[in-house]
PDB file of C-alpha atoms in Angstrom:
ATOM      1  CA  MET W  92     -13.059   3.381   4.059  1.00  0.00           C
ATOM      2  CA  LEU W  93     -13.252   0.009   2.254  1.00  0.00           C
ATOM      3  CA  CYS W  94     -16.197  -1.516   0.410  1.00  0.00           C
ATOM      4  CA  SER W  95     -17.659  -4.747   1.819  1.00  0.00           C
ATOM      5  CA  GLY W  96     -19.163  -5.764  -1.508  1.00  0.00           C
ATOM      6  CA  ASN W  97     -18.039  -7.859  -4.465  1.00  0.00           C
ATOM      7  CA  CYS W  98     -15.440  -5.345  -5.702  1.00  0.00           C
ATOM      8  CA  GLY W  99     -12.892  -6.897  -3.340  1.00  0.00           C
ATOM      9  CA  MET W 100     -12.658  -4.297  -0.576  1.00  0.00           C
ATOM     10  CA  GLN W 101     -11.789  -1.423  -2.887  1.00  0.00           C
ATOM     11  CA  LYS W 102     -11.350   1.991  -1.318  1.00  0.00           C
ATOM     12  CA  ILE W 103     -14.421   4.249  -1.447  1.00  0.00           C
ATOM     13  CA  ARG W 104     -13.235   7.504  -3.006  1.00  0.00           C
ATOM     14  CA  ARG W 105     -13.395  10.845  -1.264  1.00  0.00           C
ATOM     15  CA  ASN W 106     -16.730  12.678  -1.837  1.00  0.00           C
ATOM     16  CA  ALA W 107     -18.256   9.529  -3.396  1.00  0.00           C
ATOM     17  CA  ASN W 108     -21.638   8.186  -2.309  1.00  0.00           C
ATOM     18  CA  TYR W 109     -21.799   4.921  -0.404  1.00  0.00           C
ATOM     19  CA  TYR W 110     -24.273   2.833   1.603  1.00  0.00           C
ATOM     20  CA  THR W 111     -23.992   1.517   5.146  1.00  0.00           C
ATOM     21  CA  ASP W 112     -26.001  -0.302   7.809  1.00  0.00           C
ATOM     22  CA  ARG W 113     -27.479   1.589  10.729  1.00  0.00           C
ATOM     23  CA  ASN W 114     -24.512   0.724  12.982  1.00  0.00           C
ATOM     24  CA  LYS W 115     -22.025   1.819  10.283  1.00  0.00           C
ATOM     25  CA  GLN W 116     -20.022  -1.403  10.449  1.00  0.00           C
ATOM     26  CA  ASN W 117     -20.105  -2.348   6.761  1.00  0.00           C
ATOM     27  CA  PHE W 118     -19.939  -0.159   3.658  1.00  0.00           C
ATOM     28  CA  TRP W 119     -20.903  -0.635   0.011  1.00  0.00           C
ATOM     29  CA  CYS W 120     -19.903   1.468  -2.966  1.00  0.00           C
ATOM     30  CA  GLU W 121     -22.640   2.443  -5.433  1.00  0.00           C
ATOM     31  CA  ARG W 122     -21.664  -0.311  -7.871  1.00  0.00           C
ATOM     32  CA  CYS W 123     -21.811  -3.085  -5.274  1.00  0.00           C
ATOM     33  CA  TYR W 124     -24.996  -1.652  -3.784  1.00  0.00           C
ATOM     34  CA  GLY W 125     -26.619  -1.876  -7.200  1.00  0.00           C
ATOM     35  CA  GLY W 126     -25.699  -5.563  -7.356  1.00  0.00           C
ATOM     36  CA  LEU W 127     -27.445  -6.398  -4.070  1.00  0.00           C
ATOM     37  CA  LYS W 128     -30.825  -8.110  -4.310  1.00  0.00           C
ATOM     38  CA  GLU W 129     -33.813  -6.719  -2.445  1.00  0.00           C
ATOM     39  CA  THR W 130     -34.946 -10.121  -1.169  1.00  0.00           C
ATOM     40  CA  ASP W 131     -31.579 -11.612  -0.168  1.00  0.00           C
ATOM     41  CA  PRO W 132     -30.364 -11.128   3.433  1.00  0.00           C
ATOM     42  CA  ILE W 133     -27.059  -9.281   3.839  1.00  0.00           C
ATOM     43  CA  GLN W 134     -24.679 -10.666   6.458  1.00  0.00           C
ATOM     44  CA  LEU W 135     -22.679  -8.121   8.451  1.00  0.00           C
ATOM     45  CA  ASP W 136     -19.272  -8.543  10.084  1.00  0.00           C
ATOM     46  CA  ASP W 137     -20.835  -9.041  13.535  1.00  0.00           C
ATOM     47  CA  GLY W 138     -22.869 -12.014  12.267  1.00  0.00           C
ATOM     48  CA  LYS W 139     -26.190 -10.156  12.119  1.00  0.00           C
ATOM     49  CA  GLU W 140     -28.259  -9.757   8.976  1.00  0.00           C
ATOM     50  CA  THR W 141     -29.931  -6.808   7.285  1.00  0.00           C
ATOM     51  CA  LYS W 142     -31.678  -6.046   3.999  1.00  0.00           C
ATOM     52  CA  LYS W 143     -30.902  -3.749   1.108  1.00  0.00           C
ATOM     53  CA  LYS W 144     -33.841  -1.450   1.832  1.00  0.00           C
ATOM     54  CA  LEU W 145     -32.463  -0.782   5.329  1.00  0.00           C
ATOM     55  CA  LEU W 146     -29.088   0.475   4.087  1.00  0.00           C
ATOM     56  CA  VAL W 147     -28.528   4.221   4.369  1.00  0.00           C
ATOM     57  CA  LYS W 148     -26.997   6.354   1.635  1.00  0.00           C
ATOM     58  CA  LEU W 149     -24.183   8.668   2.763  1.00  0.00           C
ATOM     59  CA  LYS W 150     -21.374  10.710   1.241  1.00  0.00           C
ATOM     60  CA  ASN W 151     -17.714  10.146   2.042  1.00  0.00           C
ATOM     61  CA  ASP W 152     -16.979  13.787   2.865  1.00  0.00           C
ATOM     62  CA  PHE W 153     -16.495  13.589   6.630  1.00  0.00           C
ATOM     63  CA  THR W 154     -13.522  15.552   7.954  1.00  0.00           C
ATOM     64  CA  PRO W 155     -12.583  14.763  11.558  1.00  0.00           C
ATOM     65  CA  GLU W 156     -12.115  17.844  13.711  1.00  0.00           C
ATOM     66  CA  GLU W 157      -9.417  18.266  16.312  1.00  0.00           C
ATOM     67  CA  ILE W 158     -10.993  18.293  19.762  1.00  0.00           C
ATOM     68  CA  TRP W 159      -9.858  21.134  22.027  1.00  0.00           C
ATOM     69  CA  ILE W 160      -9.951  21.229  25.804  1.00  0.00           C
ATOM     70  CA  GLN W 161      -9.558  24.171  28.197  1.00  0.00           C
ATOM     71  CA  CYS W 162      -7.397  24.259  31.293  1.00  0.00           C
ATOM     72  CA  GLU W 163      -9.479  24.723  34.425  1.00  0.00           C
ATOM     73  CA  GLU W 164      -6.802  26.927  36.018  1.00  0.00           C
ATOM     74  CA  CYS W 165      -5.304  29.279  33.398  1.00  0.00           C
ATOM     75  CA  LYS W 166      -8.130  28.875  30.798  1.00  0.00           C
ATOM     76  CA  SER W 167      -5.641  28.147  27.994  1.00  0.00           C
ATOM     77  CA  TRP W 168      -6.600  25.741  25.193  1.00  0.00           C
ATOM     78  CA  ALA W 169      -4.813  22.615  23.959  1.00  0.00           C
ATOM     79  CA  HIS W 170      -5.478  19.737  21.571  1.00  0.00           C
ATOM     80  CA  GLN W 171      -7.044  16.912  23.528  1.00  0.00           C
ATOM     81  CA  ILE W 172      -4.736  14.319  21.965  1.00  0.00           C
ATOM     82  CA  CYS W 173      -1.606  16.458  22.486  1.00  0.00           C
ATOM     83  CA  ALA W 174      -2.511  16.918  26.134  1.00  0.00           C
ATOM     84  CA  LEU W 175      -2.944  13.112  26.521  1.00  0.00           C
ATOM     85  CA  PHE W 176      -6.371  13.742  28.051  1.00  0.00           C
ATOM     86  CA  ASN W 177      -8.828  10.844  27.797  1.00  0.00           C
ATOM     87  CA  PRO W 178     -12.391  12.109  28.451  1.00  0.00           C
ATOM     88  CA  LYS W 179     -13.727   8.561  28.850  1.00  0.00           C
ATOM     89  CA  GLN W 180     -11.384   7.817  31.745  1.00  0.00           C
ATOM     90  CA  ALA W 181     -11.505  11.306  33.207  1.00  0.00           C
ATOM     91  CA  SER W 182     -15.120  12.321  32.576  1.00  0.00           C
ATOM     92  CA  LYS W 183     -15.496  13.760  36.083  1.00  0.00           C
ATOM     93  CA  VAL W 184     -12.030  15.306  36.296  1.00  0.00           C
ATOM     94  CA  ALA W 185     -11.236  18.821  35.099  1.00  0.00           C
ATOM     95  CA  PHE W 186      -8.294  19.235  32.722  1.00  0.00           C
ATOM     96  CA  THR W 187      -5.179  20.951  34.061  1.00  0.00           C
ATOM     97  CA  CYS W 188      -2.421  21.891  31.619  1.00  0.00           C
ATOM     98  CA  PRO W 189       1.186  20.796  32.358  1.00  0.00           C
ATOM     99  CA  LYS W 190       2.281  24.310  33.378  1.00  0.00           C
ATOM    100  CA  CYS W 191      -0.476  24.661  35.956  1.00  0.00           C
ATOM    101  CA  TYR W 192       0.079  21.110  37.119  1.00  0.00           C
ATOM    102  CA  LEU W 193       3.738  21.834  37.846  1.00  0.00           C
ATOM    103  CA  LYS W 194       2.794  24.990  39.742  1.00  0.00           C
ATOM    104  CA  GLU W 195       0.469  23.005  41.961  1.00  0.00           C
ATOM    105  CA  ASP W 196       2.782  20.034  42.345  1.00  0.00           C
ATOM    106  CA  LEU W 197       3.707  20.882  45.912  1.00  0.00           C
ATOM    107  CA  LYS W 198       0.055  20.997  46.891  1.00  0.00           C
ATOM    108  CA  ARG W 199      -0.706  17.667  45.306  1.00  0.00           C
ATOM    109  CA  LYS W 200       2.201  15.607  46.634  1.00  0.00           C
ATOM    110  CA  GLY W 201      -0.079  13.965  49.118  1.00  0.00           C
ATOM    111  CA  CYS W 202      -2.079  12.440  46.245  1.00  0.00           C
ATOM    112  CA  ASN W 203      -0.728   9.515  44.250  1.00  0.00           C
ATOM    113  CA  VAL W 204      -1.400  11.001  40.816  1.00  0.00           C
ATOM    114  CA  SER W 205       0.617   8.332  38.964  1.00  0.00           C
ATOM    115  CA  ASN W 206      -2.092   5.764  39.713  1.00  0.00           C
ATOM    116  CA  ALA W 207      -4.854   7.898  38.218  1.00  0.00           C
ATOM    117  CA  LEU W 208      -4.221   6.731  34.655  1.00  0.00           C
ATOM    118  CA  CYS W 209      -3.557   3.239  33.343  1.00  0.00           C
ATOM    119  CA  GLY W 210      -0.920   2.607  30.711  1.00  0.00           C
ATOM    120  CA  ALA W 211      -0.274  -0.126  28.175  1.00  0.00           C
ATOM    121  CA  ARG W 212       1.316  -2.338  30.837  1.00  0.00           C
ATOM    122  CA  GLU W 213      -2.015  -2.457  32.676  1.00  0.00           C
ATOM    123  CA  LEU W 214      -3.845  -3.893  29.662  1.00  0.00           C
ATOM    124  CA  PRO W 215      -4.816  -7.566  30.163  1.00  0.00           C
ATOM    125  CA  LYS W 216      -2.177 -10.172  29.365  1.00  0.00           C
ATOM    126  CA  CYS W 217      -2.687 -13.550  27.692  1.00  0.00           C
ATOM    127  CA  LYS W 218      -0.558 -16.542  26.749  1.00  0.00           C
ATOM    128  CA  LEU W 219       0.017 -15.120  23.273  1.00  0.00           C
ATOM    129  CA  SER W 220       1.258 -11.725  24.492  1.00  0.00           C
ATOM    130  CA  ASP W 221       3.441 -13.352  27.156  1.00  0.00           C
ATOM    131  CA  GLY W 222       4.932 -15.730  24.588  1.00  0.00           C
ATOM    132  CA  ILE W 223       5.772 -12.912  22.176  1.00  0.00           C
ATOM    133  CA  GLU W 224       7.320 -10.806  24.951  1.00  0.00           C
ATOM    134  CA  GLU W 225       9.484 -13.735  26.112  1.00  0.00           C
ATOM    135  CA  GLY W 226      10.691 -14.423  22.576  1.00  0.00           C
ATOM    136  CA  LEU W 227      11.340 -10.730  22.049  1.00  0.00           C
ATOM    137  CA  ALA W 228      13.461 -10.558  25.207  1.00  0.00           C
ATOM    138  CA  LYS W 229      15.548 -13.555  24.092  1.00  0.00           C
ATOM    139  CA  ALA W 230      16.113 -12.153  20.585  1.00  0.00           C
ATOM    140  CA  LEU W 231      17.150  -8.752  21.949  1.00  0.00           C
ATOM    141  CA  LEU W 232      19.511 -10.305  24.504  1.00  0.00           C
ATOM    142  CA  LYS W 233      21.201 -12.226  21.699  1.00  0.00           C
ATOM    143  CA  ALA W 234      21.520  -8.983  19.719  1.00  0.00           C
ATOM    144  CA  TYR W 235      22.977  -7.136  22.731  1.00  0.00           C
ATOM    145  CA  LYS W 236      25.643  -9.823  23.138  1.00  0.00           C
ATOM    146  CA  GLN W 237      26.559  -9.579  19.457  1.00  0.00           C
ATOM    147  CA  VAL W 238      26.861  -5.779  19.670  1.00  0.00           C
ATOM    148  CA  ALA W 239      29.029  -6.125  22.785  1.00  0.00           C
ATOM    149  CA  ILE W 240      31.384  -8.470  20.911  1.00  0.00           C
ATOM    150  CA  GLU W 241      31.620  -6.104  17.942  1.00  0.00           C
ATOM    151  CA  ARG W 242      32.318  -3.077  20.169  1.00  0.00           C
ATOM    152  CA  ASP W 243      34.584  -4.970  22.590  1.00  0.00           C
ATOM    153  CA  CYS W 244      32.532  -3.964  25.626  1.00  0.00           C
ATOM    154  CA  THR W 245      30.225  -5.564  28.167  1.00  0.00           C
ATOM    155  CA  VAL W 246      26.523  -6.195  27.601  1.00  0.00           C
ATOM    156  CA  SER W 247      25.689  -3.703  30.353  1.00  0.00           C
ATOM    157  CA  GLN W 248      27.325  -0.948  28.289  1.00  0.00           C
ATOM    158  CA  VAL W 249      25.177  -1.640  25.198  1.00  0.00           C
ATOM    159  CA  GLU W 250      22.205   0.637  24.586  1.00  0.00           C
ATOM    160  CA  LYS W 251      19.006  -1.407  24.914  1.00  0.00           C
ATOM    161  CA  ALA W 252      15.436  -1.306  23.638  1.00  0.00           C
ATOM    162  CA  GLU W 253      13.649  -1.228  26.974  1.00  0.00           C
ATOM    163  CA  ASN W 254      10.061  -0.911  28.205  1.00  0.00           C
ATOM    164  CA  LEU W 255       8.572  -2.915  25.325  1.00  0.00           C
ATOM    165  CA  ILE W 256       5.006  -4.078  25.920  1.00  0.00           C
ATOM    166  CA  VAL W 257       3.051  -6.530  23.739  1.00  0.00           C
ATOM    167  CA  ARG W 258      -0.708  -6.877  24.168  1.00  0.00           C
ATOM    168  CA  VAL W 259      -3.561  -8.547  22.282  1.00  0.00           C
ATOM    169  CA  VAL W 260      -6.121  -5.738  22.240  1.00  0.00           C
ATOM    170  CA  LEU W 261      -8.761  -7.479  20.096  1.00  0.00           C
ATOM    171  CA  ASN W 262     -10.025 -11.062  20.126  1.00  0.00           C
ATOM    172  CA  LEU W 263     -13.342 -11.588  18.318  1.00  0.00           C
ATOM    173  CA  GLN W 264     -15.161 -14.589  16.900  1.00  0.00           C
ATOM    174  CA  LYS W 265     -16.606 -13.837  13.436  1.00  0.00           C
ATOM    175  CA  LYS W 266     -18.109 -15.459  10.375  1.00  0.00           C
ATOM    176  CA  HIS W 267     -16.499 -14.776   7.012  1.00  0.00           C
ATOM    177  CA  LYS W 268     -19.123 -14.986   4.298  1.00  0.00           C
ATOM    178  CA  VAL W 269     -18.058 -16.584   1.006  1.00  0.00           C
ATOM    179  CA  ARG W 270     -18.611 -14.270  -1.936  1.00  0.00           C
ATOM    180  CA  GLU W 271     -21.098 -15.172  -4.644  1.00  0.00           C
ATOM    181  CA  GLU W 272     -18.395 -15.659  -7.298  1.00  0.00           C
ATOM    182  CA  MET W 273     -16.624 -18.289  -5.197  1.00  0.00           C
ATOM    183  CA  MET W 274     -19.891 -20.045  -4.344  1.00  0.00           C
ATOM    184  CA  ALA W 275     -20.811 -20.240  -8.027  1.00  0.00           C
ATOM    185  CA  ARG W 276     -17.380 -21.513  -9.036  1.00  0.00           C
ATOM    186  CA  TYR W 277     -17.229 -24.302  -6.423  1.00  0.00           C
ATOM    187  CA  ALA W 278     -20.935 -25.109  -6.149  1.00  0.00           C
ATOM    188  CA  ASN W 279     -20.374 -28.735  -7.186  1.00  0.00           C
ATOM    189  CA  LYS W 280     -17.779 -29.222  -4.434  1.00  0.00           C
ATOM    190  CA  HIS W 281     -20.162 -28.375  -1.568  1.00  0.00           C
ATOM    191  CA  TYR W 282     -18.269 -25.207  -0.696  1.00  0.00           C
ATOM    192  CA  PRO W 283     -19.422 -23.768   2.690  1.00  0.00           C
ATOM    193  CA  SER W 284     -21.315 -20.479   2.696  1.00  0.00           C
ATOM    194  CA  TYR W 285     -19.184 -19.063   5.527  1.00  0.00           C
ATOM    195  CA  PHE W 286     -16.071 -19.813   7.580  1.00  0.00           C
ATOM    196  CA  PRO W 287     -15.913 -19.340  11.366  1.00  0.00           C
ATOM    197  CA  VAL W 288     -12.804 -17.319  12.216  1.00  0.00           C
ATOM    198  CA  LYS W 289     -11.203 -15.594  15.170  1.00  0.00           C
ATOM    199  CA  THR W 290      -9.644 -12.198  14.483  1.00  0.00           C
ATOM    200  CA  LYS W 291      -6.973 -10.741  16.749  1.00  0.00           C
ATOM    201  CA  CYS W 292      -5.085  -7.468  16.908  1.00  0.00           C
ATOM    202  CA  ILE W 293      -1.574  -7.478  18.375  1.00  0.00           C
ATOM    203  CA  PHE W 294       0.029  -4.182  19.386  1.00  0.00           C
ATOM    204  CA  LEU W 295       3.556  -3.283  20.476  1.00  0.00           C
ATOM    205  CA  PHE W 296       4.043  -0.316  22.809  1.00  0.00           C
ATOM    206  CA  GLN W 297       7.189   1.295  24.162  1.00  0.00           C
ATOM    207  CA  SER W 298       7.280   3.626  27.119  1.00  0.00           C
ATOM    208  CA  ILE W 299       9.256   6.633  25.844  1.00  0.00           C
ATOM    209  CA  HIS W 300       9.875   9.512  28.251  1.00  0.00           C
ATOM    210  CA  GLY W 301       7.007   8.302  30.417  1.00  0.00           C
ATOM    211  CA  VAL W 302       4.494   8.036  27.558  1.00  0.00           C
ATOM    212  CA  ASP W 303       3.286   4.734  26.067  1.00  0.00           C
ATOM    213  CA  VAL W 304       3.795   4.998  22.303  1.00  0.00           C
ATOM    214  CA  LEU W 305       2.099   2.573  19.909  1.00  0.00           C
ATOM    215  CA  LEU W 306       4.778   1.424  17.445  1.00  0.00           C
ATOM    216  CA  PHE W 307       3.542  -1.689  15.677  1.00  0.00           C
ATOM    217  CA  GLY W 308       0.202  -3.314  14.890  1.00  0.00           C
ATOM    218  CA  MET W 309      -0.743  -6.641  13.338  1.00  0.00           C
ATOM    219  CA  TYR W 310      -4.191  -8.041  12.487  1.00  0.00           C
ATOM    220  CA  VAL W 311      -4.484 -11.809  12.148  1.00  0.00           C
ATOM    221  CA  TYR W 312      -7.259 -14.253  11.297  1.00  0.00           C
ATOM    222  CA  GLU W 313      -7.219 -17.745  12.804  1.00  0.00           C
ATOM    223  CA  TYR W 314      -9.278 -20.533  11.251  1.00  0.00           C
ATOM    224  CA  GLY W 315      -9.433 -23.254  13.879  1.00  0.00           C
ATOM    225  CA  ASP W 316     -10.144 -26.974  13.838  1.00  0.00           C
ATOM    226  CA  GLU W 317     -13.909 -26.346  13.744  1.00  0.00           C
ATOM    227  CA  CYS W 318     -13.543 -24.498  10.434  1.00  0.00           C
ATOM    228  CA  PRO W 319     -14.298 -26.554   7.292  1.00  0.00           C
ATOM    229  CA  ALA W 320     -11.694 -27.202   4.595  1.00  0.00           C
ATOM    230  CA  PRO W 321      -9.769 -25.691   2.895  1.00  0.00           C
ATOM    231  CA  ASN W 322      -9.240 -23.113   5.689  1.00  0.00           C
ATOM    232  CA  ARG W 323      -9.038 -25.521   8.625  1.00  0.00           C
ATOM    233  CA  ARG W 324      -6.079 -24.841  10.952  1.00  0.00           C
ATOM    234  CA  ARG W 325      -4.719 -21.939   8.917  1.00  0.00           C
ATOM    235  CA  VAL W 326      -3.759 -18.439  10.013  1.00  0.00           C
ATOM    236  CA  TYR W 327      -3.787 -15.334   7.872  1.00  0.00           C
ATOM    237  CA  ILE W 328      -1.674 -12.285   8.714  1.00  0.00           C
ATOM    238  CA  SER W 329      -3.835  -9.629   7.120  1.00  0.00           C
ATOM    239  CA  TYR W 330      -2.403  -6.237   8.057  1.00  0.00           C
ATOM    240  CA  LEU W 331       0.978  -5.012   9.312  1.00  0.00           C
ATOM    241  CA  ASP W 332       1.813  -1.409  10.110  1.00  0.00           C
ATOM    242  CA  SER W 333       4.426   0.481  12.098  1.00  0.00           C
ATOM    243  CA  VAL W 334       5.914   3.901  12.812  1.00  0.00           C
ATOM    244  CA  ARG W 335       9.579   4.883  13.190  1.00  0.00           C
ATOM    245  CA  TYR W 336       9.663   5.734  16.884  1.00  0.00           C
ATOM    246  CA  LEU W 337      11.275   2.686  18.497  1.00  0.00           C
ATOM    247  CA  GLU W 338      14.323   3.598  20.597  1.00  0.00           C
ATOM    248  CA  PRO W 339      17.055   2.809  19.771  1.00  0.00           C
ATOM    249  CA  SER W 340      16.118   2.608  16.094  1.00  0.00           C
ATOM    250  CA  CYS W 341      18.838   0.062  15.263  1.00  0.00           C
ATOM    251  CA  TYR W 342      16.652  -2.690  16.766  1.00  0.00           C
ATOM    252  CA  ARG W 343      13.496  -1.728  14.876  1.00  0.00           C
ATOM    253  CA  THR W 344      13.665  -4.397  12.159  1.00  0.00           C
ATOM    254  CA  LEU W 345      14.681  -7.094  14.640  1.00  0.00           C
ATOM    255  CA  VAL W 346      11.827  -6.285  17.014  1.00  0.00           C
ATOM    256  CA  TYR W 347       9.124  -6.217  14.359  1.00  0.00           C
ATOM    257  CA  GLN W 348      10.325  -9.389  12.645  1.00  0.00           C
ATOM    258  CA  THR W 349      10.601 -11.192  15.982  1.00  0.00           C
ATOM    259  CA  ILE W 350       6.968 -10.407  16.809  1.00  0.00           C
ATOM    260  CA  ILE W 351       5.884 -12.100  13.568  1.00  0.00           C
ATOM    261  CA  VAL W 352       8.171 -15.086  14.150  1.00  0.00           C
ATOM    262  CA  GLU W 353       6.998 -15.550  17.744  1.00  0.00           C
ATOM    263  CA  TYR W 354       3.367 -15.329  16.693  1.00  0.00           C
ATOM    264  CA  LEU W 355       3.905 -18.054  14.085  1.00  0.00           C
ATOM    265  CA  ARG W 356       5.740 -20.159  16.664  1.00  0.00           C
ATOM    266  CA  PHE W 357       2.822 -19.773  19.076  1.00  0.00           C
ATOM    267  CA  VAL W 358       0.092 -20.761  16.597  1.00  0.00           C
ATOM    268  CA  ARG W 359       2.140 -23.723  15.403  1.00  0.00           C
ATOM    269  CA  SER W 360       2.224 -25.023  18.980  1.00  0.00           C
ATOM    270  CA  ARG W 361      -1.589 -24.804  18.990  1.00  0.00           C
ATOM    271  CA  GLY W 362      -1.982 -27.031  15.937  1.00  0.00           C
ATOM    272  CA  TYR W 363      -2.079 -24.589  13.025  1.00  0.00           C
ATOM    273  CA  HIS W 364      -0.112 -25.918  10.061  1.00  0.00           C
ATOM    274  CA  THR W 365      -0.184 -23.125   7.432  1.00  0.00           C
ATOM    275  CA  ALA W 366       0.232 -19.352   7.540  1.00  0.00           C
ATOM    276  CA  HIS W 367      -0.644 -16.893   4.782  1.00  0.00           C
ATOM    277  CA  ILE W 368       0.751 -13.348   4.730  1.00  0.00           C
ATOM    278  CA  TRP W 369      -0.790 -10.544   2.695  1.00  0.00           C
ATOM    279  CA  SER W 370       2.296  -9.033   1.057  1.00  0.00           C
ATOM    280  CA  CYS W 371       0.719  -6.299  -1.071  1.00  0.00           C
ATOM    281  CA  PRO W 372       1.760  -2.808   0.129  1.00  0.00           C
ATOM    282  CA  PRO W 373      -0.981  -0.173   0.516  1.00  0.00           C
ATOM    283  CA  SER W 374      -1.798   2.159  -2.339  1.00  0.00           C
ATOM    284  CA  LYS W 375      -0.529   5.711  -2.170  1.00  0.00           C
ATOM    285  CA  GLY W 376      -2.584   7.652   0.360  1.00  0.00           C
ATOM    286  CA  ASP W 377      -3.898   4.508   2.083  1.00  0.00           C
ATOM    287  CA  GLU W 378      -2.913   3.401   5.558  1.00  0.00           C
ATOM    288  CA  TYR W 379      -3.484  -0.116   6.894  1.00  0.00           C
ATOM    289  CA  ILE W 380      -3.670   0.521  10.663  1.00  0.00           C
ATOM    290  CA  PHE W 381      -2.167   3.861  11.651  1.00  0.00           C
ATOM    291  CA  TYR W 382      -3.983   7.006  10.596  1.00  0.00           C
ATOM    292  CA  CYS W 383      -0.746   8.543   9.395  1.00  0.00           C
ATOM    293  CA  HIS W 384       3.000   7.963   9.518  1.00  0.00           C
ATOM    294  CA  PRO W 385       4.727  11.044  11.003  1.00  0.00           C
TER     295      PRO W 385
END
C-alpha cells in the first residue's frame, strides 16, 4: 500500500494508521494527511475530487484470507485459487473437484466443457498486443535458428517457447496532478497543474499444461500530443515484474526483453520520441505487480 501524498509514494507500514477516500482508491499516511488543507479540493486518480473531512481513517492490519470452496459431489474442500474456480464466471455453477469430475467424465462427454471457461487467448486483442506478439515470434524464430546451428540439428528439433499470449488488460485515461513542491518551484514558468496521461498494463501469459500462467507484467504511462510540455509525446515504463515459470527457461530473458523492445518500437511509430524507464528495484518485502514470487 503506497501513499498518494507528498512523501513520494512511500510504503505505508504494517499496522500503521492511514486515510483513504470512500472508494479506497487513494491512500495517505498520517504525515501527508496532516499536511492536507481543509479547504483545498483533493484530486483522486479517477479524476474526481474530495475533501479532507471526507477521508476515512483506517489501520493497515488487513490480512487476506484464503477462500475455500466445497465439492458438490464428495463434499471435500479446496482452496478456490488452487481449484482454478472463478465465482464471478461460475456464480450459478456448483464446484466439482477434479477427482469427481474425472469419475463423471463419461456422463459429461456430450457437453462441450472446454468452452465453459475463457482463457487468456480469448481476452480482447489490439494493435499493440498484436505488434508485440509478432515481434516476439520473429525474435524467438531467430533464436531457434541460432540454437539449431550450435547443436547441428534442424529447427524442428529445437525445444520452443510455445503458447505465448500478450494482451493489454488495462487502458485508462487519467490526470496526473502536479505536486505542490513542483508547482512552487516552477510557478514563474506557467507549469500546468496536471498532465493528461493514458496508463496501460501489458501482460504475458503462457499456456502450461492446459493452464494460462501469468509470467510478466508491465505498467506504462503515455503522454500524448495533447499533453503540455515537458511531457508531450513521452512514455514512461513505470513497473516491470515477472516470475520464473516460462518454459523453456532458457528463453526467459529474450522474451521479456523483446516485449520491452517491441513496445518501444510501437510507440515510436505513433509519434512518441522519448521513453523513461524506472530502474530502481523494489525494497525488500515490496512487490511491484505480483503478490509474491514463488
